[in-house]
């Protein structure tokens, strides 16, 4: 099943903008393939104003968020893989969502998944029985 993160990010972005608030992304700059201007991150993180008036060419899909923005008057192209986005929230009131860390996606088969005779290893996890769904409280 696909990750729900890109869908939630797009929905929350739209909700924040529709309520005349300023959407901000909290991004892990050490995540692979993140492209943000150097020198603006603190402790491996950067907060980005993604309001329609602050960015150009905003594109959000299931793999990444990308846009152009200015830092110190200099234009930059930013690329944020979905897994690098740690939170999206409204600057005015802090409402939004924080996400669990997500490991980088690797589309290639791992050598660890192939056994000595060339067969793939055991299934990583059997399907869960369809019973009571498990949800957790997000504050």
Coordinates of C-alpha atoms in Angstrom, one line a residue:
X1 CA 0.0 0.0 0.0
X2 CA 1.3 3.5 -0.8
X3 CA 2.3 5.8 1.9
X4 CA -0.4 8.2 3.1
X5 CA 2.2 11.0 3.8
X6 CA 2.1 12.7 0.3
X7 CA -1.7 12.8 0.4
X8 CA -1.8 14.2 3.9
X9 CA 0.8 16.8 3.0
X10 CA -1.2 18.0 -0.1
X11 CA -4.4 18.1 1.9
X12 CA -3.0 19.9 4.8
X13 CA -1.2 22.4 2.5
X14 CA -4.6 23.2 0.8
X15 CA -6.4 23.4 4.2
X16 CA -3.8 25.8 5.6
X17 CA -3.9 28.1 2.5
X18 CA -7.7 28.0 2.4
X19 CA -7.8 29.3 6.0
X20 CA -5.5 32.2 5.0
X21 CA -2.6 30.9 7.0
X22 CA 1.0 30.4 6.0
X23 CA 2.1 26.8 5.4
X24 CA 5.6 25.9 6.7
X25 CA 7.5 22.6 6.1
X26 CA 10.0 21.3 8.6
X27 CA 12.5 19.3 6.6
X28 CA 15.4 16.9 7.4
X29 CA 18.2 18.3 5.3
X30 CA 20.3 15.2 5.7
X31 CA 17.7 13.0 4.0
X32 CA 19.0 11.7 0.6
X33 CA 18.3 13.9 -2.5
X34 CA 17.1 16.9 -0.5
X35 CA 18.0 20.1 -2.3
X36 CA 17.9 23.3 -0.1
X37 CA 20.3 26.2 0.0
X38 CA 23.2 25.6 2.3
X39 CA 23.8 27.7 5.3
X40 CA 20.2 28.1 6.3
X41 CA 19.7 24.8 8.2
X42 CA 20.1 24.3 12.0
X43 CA 20.7 21.0 13.6
X44 CA 20.1 19.2 10.3
X45 CA 16.6 20.8 9.9
X46 CA 15.2 23.7 8.0
X47 CA 11.8 25.4 8.2
X48 CA 10.5 26.6 4.8
X49 CA 7.7 29.1 4.1
X50 CA 5.7 27.5 1.3
X51 CA 3.0 30.1 1.0
X52 CA 1.8 30.8 -2.6
X53 CA 3.3 34.3 -2.3
X54 CA 6.7 33.0 -1.2
X55 CA 7.2 30.2 -3.8
X56 CA 7.0 29.7 -7.5
X57 CA 6.3 26.6 -9.5
X58 CA 5.1 24.6 -6.6
X59 CA 4.7 20.9 -7.5
X60 CA 3.6 18.2 -5.1
X61 CA 3.4 14.5 -6.1
X62 CA 3.8 11.2 -4.3
X63 CA 7.6 11.3 -4.5
X64 CA 8.6 14.9 -3.7
X65 CA 7.6 18.5 -3.2
X66 CA 9.5 21.0 -5.4
X67 CA 9.4 24.8 -5.8
X68 CA 11.5 27.8 -6.4
X69 CA 12.1 30.4 -3.6
X70 CA 14.4 33.2 -2.7
X71 CA 17.0 33.1 0.1
X72 CA 18.7 36.4 0.8
X73 CA 17.4 37.7 -2.5
X74 CA 18.9 34.8 -4.5
X75 CA 16.6 32.4 -6.3
X76 CA 17.0 28.7 -5.5
X77 CA 15.3 25.5 -6.7
X78 CA 14.3 23.3 -3.8
X79 CA 13.5 19.5 -3.9
X80 CA 12.1 17.8 -0.9
X81 CA 11.6 14.0 -1.1
X82 CA 8.3 13.2 0.7
X83 CA 10.3 11.2 3.4
X84 CA 12.3 14.3 4.2
X85 CA 9.2 16.3 5.3
X86 CA 9.0 16.0 9.0
X87 CA 6.0 18.3 9.5
X88 CA 3.6 20.7 7.8
X89 CA 2.0 23.4 9.9
X90 CA 0.4 26.9 9.9
X91 CA 2.8 29.6 11.1
X92 CA 0.0 31.5 12.7
X93 CA -1.3 28.9 15.1
X94 CA 0.9 25.8 14.8
X95 CA -1.9 23.6 13.5
X96 CA -0.8 20.8 11.2
X97 CA 0.9 17.4 11.4
X98 CA 4.2 15.9 12.5
X99 CA 5.3 12.7 10.7
X100 CA 7.2 9.7 11.9
X101 CA 10.7 9.4 10.4
X102 CA 10.6 7.5 7.1
X103 CA 13.5 5.6 5.7
X104 CA 14.7 6.5 2.2
X105 CA 13.0 4.5 -0.5
X106 CA 15.2 2.2 -2.5
X107 CA 13.6 0.8 -5.7
X108 CA 16.4 -1.7 -6.3
X109 CA 16.5 -5.2 -4.8
X110 CA 18.8 -5.4 -1.8
X111 CA 21.5 -8.1 -1.8
X112 CA 20.4 -9.0 1.7
X113 CA 17.0 -10.2 0.3
X114 CA 18.6 -12.8 -1.9
X115 CA 19.5 -16.2 -0.5
X116 CA 22.7 -18.2 -1.3
X117 CA 20.9 -20.2 -4.0
X118 CA 19.5 -17.0 -5.7
X119 CA 16.1 -17.2 -4.2
X120 CA 14.6 -14.3 -2.5
X121 CA 14.6 -14.4 1.3
X122 CA 11.5 -15.0 3.4
X123 CA 8.6 -12.6 3.2
X124 CA 9.4 -9.6 5.5
X125 CA 6.1 -9.6 7.3
X126 CA 2.9 -11.7 6.8
X127 CA -0.3 -9.8 6.2
X128 CA -2.2 -8.7 9.3
X129 CA -5.5 -10.4 10.0
X130 CA -8.4 -8.1 9.2
X131 CA -9.6 -7.3 12.7
X132 CA -9.8 -4.2 14.7
X133 CA -7.8 -1.3 13.1
X134 CA -4.9 0.2 15.1
X135 CA -4.7 3.9 15.3
X136 CA -2.6 6.2 17.5
X137 CA -3.2 9.7 18.8
X138 CA -1.2 12.4 17.1
X139 CA -0.9 15.7 19.0

